[in-house]
């Protein structure tokens, strides 16, 4: 079998998604920690367009963009499927994987203050309401009884988004306003592969707080 | 398959709507094209895409599929006899998906920037940004096509559709700004590819004429100005 390497950054939810998928597929890989403040030559060579992690390197060939990597993993190692096989169900899964990814309100929430922050928080709440009501519905996981790529794609909401909420000082995900999502988070974090592959929560919080300080300082300039 | 079994909700000027139409043409699948009127959304659209309320929507039987590139993948998987739209090799598929996302996330927004930019300097900067992106795509074209006419090889593929669907608006941008964006110097491969793509039988009836699209753009601009 050809070598698999993953270039990642420990607090990044995007590289974590790839770790979860590789673990669920039982794929052996070498993890290379990148310092994104001092990007390696190799990273710049593998991802000249965006210069970002994660980068999956399989047999020397790089794949970039976490959602593209997830589909690549699914197609290259098709056992233990993480997407429905039915074309229509797959289209629905892909819809929910992408849902929310292009919304600027998440970034604004992390960076802004005052009215701008309030507005972003409201938008995020609306988005998450749709996600839980129409994406998740009554299911335990987006994937049904077990997690799939949709769960993995939204797996940044616990721990990472929670840390951002704490750093910003505004809570959007309450069990009262988003009960299904709250339940999903509890269930998701109990899944073995997820539970065993999480960065240190305290360290992530410190990281997010540092970023928040920087954003607020720049935003007001 | 009866024509009424497959419907596309859309509008003729939309590059997003063009994508599933080209895909269905490639598969020789007959479909009913239901056009949304400018400025209003039909009951059927609101029912079929309650989350985003946007076109295109493919309705197959009674099942709605939303998001243009997701629809293209659905079409490829559902009518799986040749010709294939996505490449068969997972690495090539990843490459095609990467560039398709790049076109949607970076290239199309920089095209819109040119329309919005006010003043000569801002317009020049926006144009340069788009050209820089097109040069990246030229390189991708050379690598993906490997000497054949399309990104997908001998036939139109996923990335041809993802990028080619914007050619109408690209030409309108060229016309309004009196600039050549795809030219024989900077992007020779793409300049040739654009003509071949637009002339392809799967594309030519759904790609709007540049002049018609330019008129439509003027109507849109007036509407935008009126609502300010």
Short mmCIF file of C-alpha atoms in Angstrom, two decimals:
data_model
loop_
_atom_site.label_atom_id
_atom_site.label_comp_id
_atom_site.label_asym_id
_atom_site.label_seq_id
_atom_site.Cartn_x
_atom_site.Cartn_y
_atom_site.Cartn_z
CA UNK A 1 0.00 0.00 0.00
CA UNK A 2 1.23 3.48 -0.85
CA UNK A 3 2.31 5.82 1.90
CA UNK A 4 -0.22 8.16 3.42
CA UNK A 5 0.86 11.39 5.08
CA UNK A 6 -1.19 14.14 6.60
CA UNK A 7 0.13 17.67 7.04
CA UNK A 8 -1.97 19.28 9.74
CA UNK A 9 -2.07 21.82 12.54
CA UNK A 10 -3.10 20.57 15.98
CA UNK A 11 -5.86 23.14 16.80
CA UNK A 12 -7.37 23.06 13.32
CA UNK A 13 -10.81 21.42 13.00
CA UNK A 14 -10.09 21.01 9.28
CA UNK A 15 -7.13 18.71 9.82
CA UNK A 16 -9.08 16.94 12.58
CA UNK A 17 -11.80 16.02 10.07
CA UNK A 18 -9.24 14.21 7.98
CA UNK A 19 -7.82 12.39 11.02
CA UNK A 20 -11.32 11.17 11.93
CA UNK A 21 -11.96 9.87 8.41
CA UNK A 22 -8.61 8.09 8.20
CA UNK A 23 -9.16 6.50 11.63
CA UNK A 24 -12.68 5.37 10.73
CA UNK A 25 -11.25 3.71 7.62
CA UNK A 26 -8.37 2.18 9.58
CA UNK A 27 -5.82 3.80 7.28
CA UNK A 28 -2.29 4.06 8.63
CA UNK A 29 -0.71 7.45 8.08
CA UNK A 30 2.15 9.63 9.15
CA UNK A 31 1.14 12.92 10.74
CA UNK A 32 3.30 15.96 10.12
CA UNK A 33 2.69 18.99 12.30
CA UNK A 34 2.92 22.24 10.36
CA UNK A 35 3.61 25.57 11.98
CA UNK A 36 1.22 27.76 10.02
CA UNK A 37 3.04 30.89 11.13
CA UNK A 38 6.14 29.47 9.49
CA UNK A 39 4.98 27.32 6.60
CA UNK A 40 7.30 24.62 5.34
CA UNK A 41 8.65 24.53 1.78
CA UNK A 42 6.85 21.26 1.36
CA UNK A 43 3.47 22.72 2.33
CA UNK A 44 3.92 25.58 -0.12
CA UNK A 45 4.87 23.09 -2.81
CA UNK A 46 1.87 20.84 -2.09
CA UNK A 47 -0.68 23.65 -1.84
CA UNK A 48 0.53 26.58 -3.91
CA UNK A 49 -2.98 27.96 -4.46
CA UNK A 50 -4.11 28.29 -0.84
CA UNK A 51 -0.91 27.49 1.13
CA UNK A 52 -3.05 25.82 3.82
CA UNK A 53 -3.39 22.67 5.81
CA UNK A 54 -4.70 20.01 5.76
CA UNK A 55 -2.84 18.34 2.93
CA UNK A 56 -3.18 14.61 2.44
CA UNK A 57 -0.29 13.10 0.53
CA UNK A 58 -0.95 9.65 -0.92
CA UNK A 59 1.88 7.96 -2.76
CA UNK A 60 3.57 11.36 -3.08
CA UNK A 61 0.51 13.05 -4.61
CA UNK A 62 -1.09 15.90 -2.64
CA UNK A 63 -4.81 16.41 -2.13
CA UNK A 64 -5.97 19.68 -0.54
CA UNK A 65 -9.17 21.25 0.80
CA UNK A 66 -10.62 19.19 3.65
CA UNK A 67 -13.96 18.37 2.00
CA UNK A 68 -12.20 17.27 -1.20
CA UNK A 69 -9.88 15.14 0.94
CA UNK A 70 -12.86 13.52 2.71
CA UNK A 71 -14.43 12.48 -0.62
CA UNK A 72 -11.03 11.21 -1.79
CA UNK A 73 -10.66 9.07 1.34
CA UNK A 74 -14.20 7.73 0.89
CA UNK A 75 -13.52 6.73 -2.72
CA UNK A 76 -10.02 5.35 -2.20
CA UNK A 77 -10.92 3.25 0.85
CA UNK A 78 -14.56 2.31 0.22
CA UNK A 79 -14.96 -0.15 3.15
CA UNK A 80 -16.90 1.17 6.13
CA UNK A 81 -18.74 3.66 3.90
CA UNK A 82 -19.08 7.21 5.15
CA UNK A 83 -21.52 8.29 2.48
CA UNK A 84 -24.78 6.66 1.35
CA UNK A 85 -24.48 4.48 -1.75
CA UNK A 86 -27.82 5.63 -3.17
CA UNK A 87 -27.26 8.59 -5.50
CA UNK A 88 -30.15 10.63 -4.11
CA UNK A 89 -29.20 10.04 -0.47
CA UNK A 90 -25.62 10.89 -1.37
CA UNK A 91 -26.75 14.18 -2.92
CA UNK A 92 -28.64 15.00 0.28
CA UNK A 93 -25.58 14.15 2.38
CA UNK A 94 -23.38 16.37 0.20
CA UNK A 95 -25.93 19.19 0.56
CA UNK A 96 -25.69 19.06 4.34
CA UNK A 97 -21.91 18.67 4.30
CA UNK A 98 -21.69 21.97 2.43
CA UNK A 99 -24.44 23.71 4.38
CA UNK A 100 -23.08 26.65 6.32
CA UNK A 101 -19.56 26.40 4.94
CA UNK A 102 -19.83 29.49 2.76
CA UNK A 103 -21.40 31.75 5.37
CA UNK A 104 -19.23 34.73 6.45
CA UNK A 105 -21.09 35.06 9.77
CA UNK A 106 -18.87 32.44 11.45
CA UNK A 107 -15.74 34.44 10.67
CA UNK A 108 -17.45 37.69 11.59
CA UNK A 109 -18.53 36.17 14.91
CA UNK A 110 -14.92 35.34 15.69
CA UNK A 111 -13.56 38.73 14.68
CA UNK A 112 -16.19 41.41 15.37
CA UNK A 113 -17.65 43.20 18.37
CA UNK A 114 -20.78 45.12 19.30
CA UNK A 115 -23.64 45.22 16.82
CA UNK A 116 -21.72 43.38 14.10
CA UNK A 117 -21.08 40.53 16.54
CA UNK A 118 -24.73 40.44 17.62
CA UNK A 119 -25.89 40.25 14.03
CA UNK A 120 -23.45 37.42 13.27
CA UNK A 121 -24.61 35.49 16.35
CA UNK A 122 -28.23 35.77 15.20
CA UNK A 123 -27.32 34.54 11.70
CA UNK A 124 -25.39 31.59 13.11
CA UNK A 125 -28.37 30.65 15.29
CA UNK A 126 -30.64 30.66 12.23
CA UNK A 127 -28.21 28.49 10.29
CA UNK A 128 -27.83 25.99 13.13
CA UNK A 129 -31.60 25.85 13.60
CA UNK A 130 -32.02 24.82 9.96
CA UNK A 131 -29.17 22.34 10.32
CA UNK A 132 -30.73 20.62 13.31
CA UNK A 133 -34.35 20.73 12.13
CA UNK A 134 -33.92 19.84 8.47
CA UNK A 135 -30.50 18.24 8.32
CA UNK A 136 -30.52 16.20 11.49
CA UNK A 137 -34.25 15.88 12.24
CA UNK A 138 -35.02 13.01 14.57
CA UNK A 139 -31.87 11.07 13.75
CA UNK A 140 -29.19 10.30 16.32
CA UNK A 141 -26.48 11.23 13.85
CA UNK A 142 -26.59 12.90 10.42
CA UNK A 143 -25.49 9.49 9.17
CA UNK A 144 -28.36 7.72 10.95
CA UNK A 145 -27.28 5.18 13.60
CA UNK A 146 -23.61 5.76 12.94
CA UNK A 147 -21.61 8.84 12.01
CA UNK A 148 -20.73 9.65 8.43
CA UNK A 149 -19.06 12.49 6.54
CA UNK A 150 -21.88 14.91 7.39
CA UNK A 151 -21.25 14.39 11.12
CA UNK A 152 -17.52 14.77 10.51
CA UNK A 153 -18.05 18.02 8.57
CA UNK A 154 -20.02 19.56 11.44
CA UNK A 155 -17.80 17.99 14.07
CA UNK A 156 -16.11 21.33 14.68
CA UNK A 157 -19.17 22.64 16.52
CA UNK A 158 -18.30 20.94 19.81
CA UNK A 159 -14.92 21.86 21.27
CA UNK A 160 -13.82 24.23 18.46
CA UNK A 161 -16.88 26.44 18.02
CA UNK A 162 -17.55 26.09 21.75
CA UNK A 163 -14.02 27.45 22.40
CA UNK A 164 -14.68 30.31 20.00
CA UNK A 165 -17.94 31.08 21.84
CA UNK A 166 -15.99 31.20 25.10
CA UNK A 167 -13.23 33.35 23.63
CA UNK A 168 -15.76 35.78 22.18
CA UNK A 169 -17.92 35.72 25.31
CA UNK A 170 -21.16 34.98 23.44
CA UNK A 171 -22.99 31.65 23.60
CA UNK A 172 -25.04 30.71 20.54
CA UNK A 173 -25.49 26.96 21.03
CA UNK A 174 -27.75 26.54 24.07
CA UNK A 175 -29.55 23.31 24.86
CA UNK A 176 -32.77 25.32 25.07
CA UNK A 177 -32.53 26.99 21.65
CA UNK A 178 -30.85 24.10 19.80
CA UNK A 179 -31.96 20.95 21.64
CA UNK A 180 -31.35 18.48 18.82
CA UNK A 181 -27.92 19.84 18.06
CA UNK A 182 -27.11 19.72 21.75
CA UNK A 183 -28.10 16.04 21.87
CA UNK A 184 -26.15 15.35 18.70
CA UNK A 185 -23.03 16.93 20.23
CA UNK A 186 -23.31 14.68 23.31
CA UNK A 187 -23.68 11.59 21.11
CA UNK A 188 -20.98 12.62 18.66
CA UNK A 189 -18.39 13.23 21.35
CA UNK A 190 -19.09 9.74 22.77
CA UNK A 191 -18.18 7.96 19.52
CA UNK A 192 -14.91 6.09 20.15
CA UNK A 193 -12.98 7.37 17.13
CA UNK A 194 -13.99 10.95 17.94
CA UNK A 195 -13.40 10.69 21.69
CA UNK A 196 -9.95 9.20 21.14
CA UNK A 197 -8.92 11.79 18.57
CA UNK A 198 -9.46 15.22 20.03
CA UNK A 199 -6.93 17.97 20.76
CA UNK A 200 -6.62 19.21 24.34
CA UNK A 201 -9.68 21.38 24.98
CA UNK A 202 -7.85 23.79 27.28
CA UNK A 203 -5.06 24.28 24.77
CA UNK A 204 -7.57 24.94 21.98
CA UNK A 205 -9.32 27.50 24.17
CA UNK A 206 -6.03 29.31 24.83
CA UNK A 207 -5.32 29.25 21.08
CA UNK A 208 -8.76 30.67 20.23
CA UNK A 209 -8.44 33.36 22.89
CA UNK A 210 -5.10 34.48 21.44
CA UNK A 211 -6.63 34.64 17.95
CA UNK A 212 -9.62 36.56 19.29
CA UNK A 213 -7.34 39.17 20.88
CA UNK A 214 -5.50 39.63 17.60
CA UNK A 215 -8.73 39.91 15.58
CA UNK A 216 -10.27 42.48 17.92
CA UNK A 217 -7.07 44.55 17.82
CA UNK A 218 -6.98 44.47 13.99
CA UNK A 219 -10.71 44.88 13.49
CA UNK A 220 -10.85 48.15 15.37
CA UNK A 221 -7.95 49.65 13.39
CA UNK B 1 -37.52 7.95 -19.25
CA UNK B 2 -40.46 10.27 -19.86
CA UNK B 3 -39.57 13.91 -20.27
CA UNK B 4 -41.75 15.03 -17.38
CA UNK B 5 -39.85 12.72 -15.03
CA UNK B 6 -36.91 15.10 -15.07
CA UNK B 7 -37.35 18.81 -14.51
CA UNK B 8 -34.84 21.58 -14.08
CA UNK B 9 -35.99 24.71 -12.29
CA UNK B 10 -33.87 27.60 -13.41
CA UNK B 11 -33.34 30.66 -15.54
CA UNK B 12 -31.52 31.01 -18.85
CA UNK B 13 -28.93 33.60 -17.74
CA UNK B 14 -27.70 31.66 -14.72
CA UNK B 15 -24.32 29.91 -15.02
CA UNK B 16 -25.34 27.66 -12.12
CA UNK B 17 -28.45 26.48 -13.97
CA UNK B 18 -26.38 25.76 -17.05
CA UNK B 19 -24.36 23.10 -15.24
CA UNK B 20 -27.10 20.49 -14.76
CA UNK B 21 -28.48 21.25 -18.24
CA UNK B 22 -25.12 20.51 -19.86
CA UNK B 23 -24.81 17.34 -17.76
CA UNK B 24 -28.27 16.12 -18.81
CA UNK B 25 -27.43 16.88 -22.44
CA UNK B 26 -24.22 14.86 -22.20
CA UNK B 27 -26.27 11.93 -20.89
CA UNK B 28 -28.95 12.46 -23.57
CA UNK B 29 -31.59 12.75 -20.85
CA UNK B 30 -34.72 14.63 -21.84
CA UNK B 31 -35.98 17.14 -19.31
CA UNK B 32 -38.50 19.90 -18.86
CA UNK B 33 -36.94 23.31 -18.27
CA UNK B 34 -39.13 25.38 -15.98
CA UNK B 35 -38.02 28.98 -15.92
CA UNK B 36 -38.34 31.20 -12.90
CA UNK B 37 -39.35 34.79 -13.62
CA UNK B 38 -36.86 37.46 -12.64
CA UNK B 39 -37.63 38.86 -9.22
CA UNK B 40 -40.04 36.15 -8.10
CA UNK B 41 -39.85 32.59 -6.81
CA UNK B 42 -42.41 29.98 -7.78
CA UNK B 43 -44.28 27.77 -5.30
CA UNK B 44 -42.49 24.79 -6.80
CA UNK B 45 -39.08 26.35 -6.17
CA UNK B 46 -39.91 27.26 -2.58
CA UNK B 47 -41.21 23.75 -1.99
CA UNK B 48 -38.26 22.03 -3.70
CA UNK B 49 -35.49 24.10 -2.14
CA UNK B 50 -36.91 25.36 1.15
CA UNK B 51 -33.46 25.87 2.68
CA UNK B 52 -31.85 28.15 0.07
CA UNK B 53 -34.83 28.98 -2.19
CA UNK B 54 -32.38 29.11 -5.13
CA UNK B 55 -32.05 27.76 -8.62
CA UNK B 56 -31.05 25.36 -10.05
CA UNK B 57 -33.11 22.51 -8.65
CA UNK B 58 -33.27 19.16 -10.41
CA UNK B 59 -36.51 17.33 -9.77
CA UNK B 60 -36.22 13.64 -10.65
CA UNK B 61 -39.60 11.96 -10.24
CA UNK B 62 -40.58 13.72 -7.04
CA UNK B 63 -37.09 14.02 -5.59
CA UNK B 64 -35.48 17.47 -5.56
CA UNK B 65 -31.70 17.81 -5.77
CA UNK B 66 -30.12 21.19 -5.01
CA UNK B 67 -26.76 22.91 -5.52
CA UNK B 68 -25.44 22.91 -9.08
CA UNK B 69 -22.31 20.78 -8.66
CA UNK B 70 -24.09 18.32 -6.38
CA UNK B 71 -26.72 17.99 -9.11
CA UNK B 72 -24.01 17.28 -11.72
CA UNK B 73 -22.58 14.48 -9.56
CA UNK B 74 -26.10 13.10 -9.03
CA UNK B 75 -26.71 13.10 -12.79
CA UNK B 76 -23.41 11.31 -13.41
CA UNK B 77 -24.21 8.64 -10.81
CA UNK B 78 -27.85 8.15 -11.77
CA UNK B 79 -27.39 7.90 -15.55
CA UNK B 80 -24.19 5.99 -15.18
CA UNK B 81 -23.79 4.77 -18.77
CA UNK B 82 -21.09 6.51 -20.78
CA UNK B 83 -20.07 9.17 -21.27
CA UNK B 84 -18.85 9.74 -17.71
CA UNK B 85 -18.73 13.25 -16.39
CA UNK B 86 -16.45 12.78 -13.37
CA UNK B 87 -13.07 11.18 -14.04
CA UNK B 88 -12.85 7.56 -12.88
CA UNK B 89 -9.60 7.83 -10.91
CA UNK B 90 -10.06 9.16 -7.33
CA UNK B 91 -7.04 11.46 -7.60
CA UNK B 92 -8.30 12.98 -10.86
CA UNK B 93 -11.73 13.38 -9.25
CA UNK B 94 -10.13 15.22 -6.33
CA UNK B 95 -8.27 17.50 -8.75
CA UNK B 96 -11.46 18.24 -10.69
CA UNK B 97 -13.41 18.96 -7.48
CA UNK B 98 -10.61 21.18 -6.18
CA UNK B 99 -10.61 23.39 -9.27
CA UNK B 100 -14.41 23.43 -9.50
CA UNK B 101 -14.52 24.75 -5.93
CA UNK B 102 -11.79 27.26 -6.80
CA UNK B 103 -13.87 28.55 -9.71
CA UNK B 104 -16.94 28.94 -7.48
CA UNK B 105 -15.13 30.33 -4.42
CA UNK B 106 -12.51 32.56 -6.01
CA UNK B 107 -12.94 33.06 -9.74
CA UNK B 108 -16.65 33.85 -9.97
CA UNK B 109 -16.52 36.29 -7.02
CA UNK B 110 -13.59 38.13 -8.63
CA UNK B 111 -15.65 38.40 -11.80
CA UNK B 112 -18.47 39.94 -9.76
CA UNK B 113 -15.95 42.31 -8.13
CA UNK B 114 -15.25 43.81 -11.55
CA UNK B 115 -18.92 44.67 -11.97
CA UNK B 116 -19.15 46.19 -8.52
CA UNK B 117 -15.79 48.04 -8.54
CA UNK B 118 -16.14 51.79 -8.77
CA UNK B 119 -13.44 53.90 -10.32
CA UNK B 120 -10.66 53.11 -12.78
CA UNK B 121 -8.11 51.91 -10.22
CA UNK B 122 -10.53 49.59 -8.45
CA UNK B 123 -11.66 48.11 -11.75
CA UNK B 124 -8.07 47.59 -12.89
CA UNK B 125 -7.21 45.82 -9.64
CA UNK B 126 -10.30 43.61 -9.86
CA UNK B 127 -9.49 42.71 -13.45
CA UNK B 128 -5.91 41.82 -12.54
CA UNK B 129 -7.15 39.56 -9.74
CA UNK B 130 -9.38 37.69 -12.18
CA UNK B 131 -6.60 37.38 -14.75
CA UNK B 132 -4.25 35.97 -12.10
CA UNK B 133 -6.89 33.33 -11.35
CA UNK B 134 -7.33 32.52 -15.03
CA UNK B 135 -3.59 31.98 -15.37
CA UNK B 136 -3.79 29.41 -12.56
CA UNK B 137 -6.61 27.70 -14.42
CA UNK B 138 -4.59 27.72 -17.64
CA UNK B 139 -1.95 25.69 -15.82
CA UNK B 140 -4.62 23.34 -14.48
CA UNK B 141 -6.02 22.98 -18.00
CA UNK B 142 -2.64 21.98 -19.42
CA UNK B 143 -2.15 19.42 -16.63
CA UNK B 144 -5.66 17.96 -16.71
CA UNK B 145 -6.22 17.87 -20.46
CA UNK B 146 -2.83 16.29 -21.27
CA UNK B 147 -3.02 17.54 -24.83
CA UNK B 148 -6.67 16.67 -25.36
CA UNK B 149 -9.32 19.34 -26.01
CA UNK B 150 -11.11 19.33 -22.63
CA UNK B 151 -10.18 19.32 -18.92
CA UNK B 152 -11.96 15.98 -18.97
CA UNK B 153 -9.97 14.69 -21.97
CA UNK B 154 -11.68 13.92 -25.26
CA UNK B 155 -15.11 14.71 -23.86
CA UNK B 156 -16.55 17.43 -21.66
CA UNK B 157 -16.11 16.58 -17.99
CA UNK B 158 -16.97 17.93 -14.58
CA UNK B 159 -14.40 20.71 -14.54
CA UNK B 160 -15.24 21.77 -18.09
CA UNK B 161 -18.83 22.20 -16.93
CA UNK B 162 -17.86 23.88 -13.64
CA UNK B 163 -15.71 26.50 -15.35
CA UNK B 164 -17.28 26.64 -18.81
CA UNK B 165 -20.68 27.60 -17.43
CA UNK B 166 -19.21 31.00 -16.52
CA UNK B 167 -17.99 31.74 -20.06
CA UNK B 168 -21.11 33.70 -21.01
CA UNK B 169 -20.60 36.09 -18.10
CA UNK B 170 -16.84 36.15 -18.71
CA UNK B 171 -17.51 37.39 -22.24
CA UNK B 172 -19.94 40.01 -20.97
CA UNK B 173 -17.23 41.19 -18.56
CA UNK B 174 -14.81 41.43 -21.48
CA UNK B 175 -17.36 43.39 -23.51
CA UNK B 176 -18.27 45.88 -20.76
CA UNK B 177 -14.67 46.50 -19.72
CA UNK B 178 -13.16 46.39 -23.22
CA UNK B 179 -10.55 43.89 -22.10
CA UNK B 180 -9.59 40.43 -23.21
CA UNK B 181 -9.57 38.07 -20.21
CA UNK B 182 -8.91 34.82 -22.05
CA UNK B 183 -6.32 35.62 -24.68
CA UNK B 184 -3.79 33.86 -26.84
CA UNK B 185 -0.84 35.36 -24.93
CA UNK B 186 -1.64 34.68 -21.29
CA UNK B 187 -4.12 31.81 -21.54
CA UNK B 188 -3.71 30.23 -24.99
CA UNK B 189 -5.03 26.82 -23.98
CA UNK B 190 -8.15 28.23 -22.35
CA UNK B 191 -8.76 30.66 -25.22
CA UNK B 192 -9.02 27.71 -27.63
CA UNK B 193 -10.88 25.53 -25.11
CA UNK B 194 -13.55 28.21 -24.61
CA UNK B 195 -14.52 28.17 -28.28
CA UNK B 196 -14.56 24.38 -28.49
CA UNK B 197 -16.62 24.16 -25.28
CA UNK B 198 -19.21 26.68 -26.40
CA UNK B 199 -19.58 24.99 -29.77
CA UNK B 200 -20.11 21.54 -28.27
CA UNK B 201 -23.59 20.10 -28.93
CA UNK B 202 -24.19 19.62 -25.20
CA UNK B 203 -23.48 23.30 -24.58
CA UNK B 204 -24.42 25.39 -27.56
CA UNK B 205 -28.17 25.54 -26.97
CA UNK B 206 -27.90 26.38 -23.30
CA UNK B 207 -25.05 28.92 -23.47
CA UNK B 208 -26.69 32.31 -23.91
CA UNK B 209 -25.42 34.67 -26.60
CA UNK B 210 -23.10 37.30 -25.20
CA UNK B 211 -25.23 40.21 -26.51
CA UNK B 212 -28.42 38.84 -25.00
CA UNK B 213 -26.64 38.30 -21.69
CA UNK B 214 -25.16 41.81 -21.85
CA UNK B 215 -28.65 43.29 -22.26
CA UNK B 216 -29.81 41.22 -19.28
CA UNK B 217 -26.84 42.48 -17.23
CA UNK B 218 -27.91 46.05 -17.98
CA UNK B 219 -31.45 45.28 -16.78
CA UNK B 220 -30.02 43.77 -13.59
CA UNK B 221 -27.78 46.79 -13.00
CA UNK B 222 -30.77 49.13 -13.38
CA UNK B 223 -32.78 47.06 -10.91
CA UNK B 224 -29.87 47.12 -8.45
CA UNK B 225 -29.46 50.89 -8.79
CA UNK B 226 -33.19 51.44 -8.33
CA UNK B 227 -33.24 49.41 -5.11
CA UNK B 228 -30.36 51.37 -3.51
#
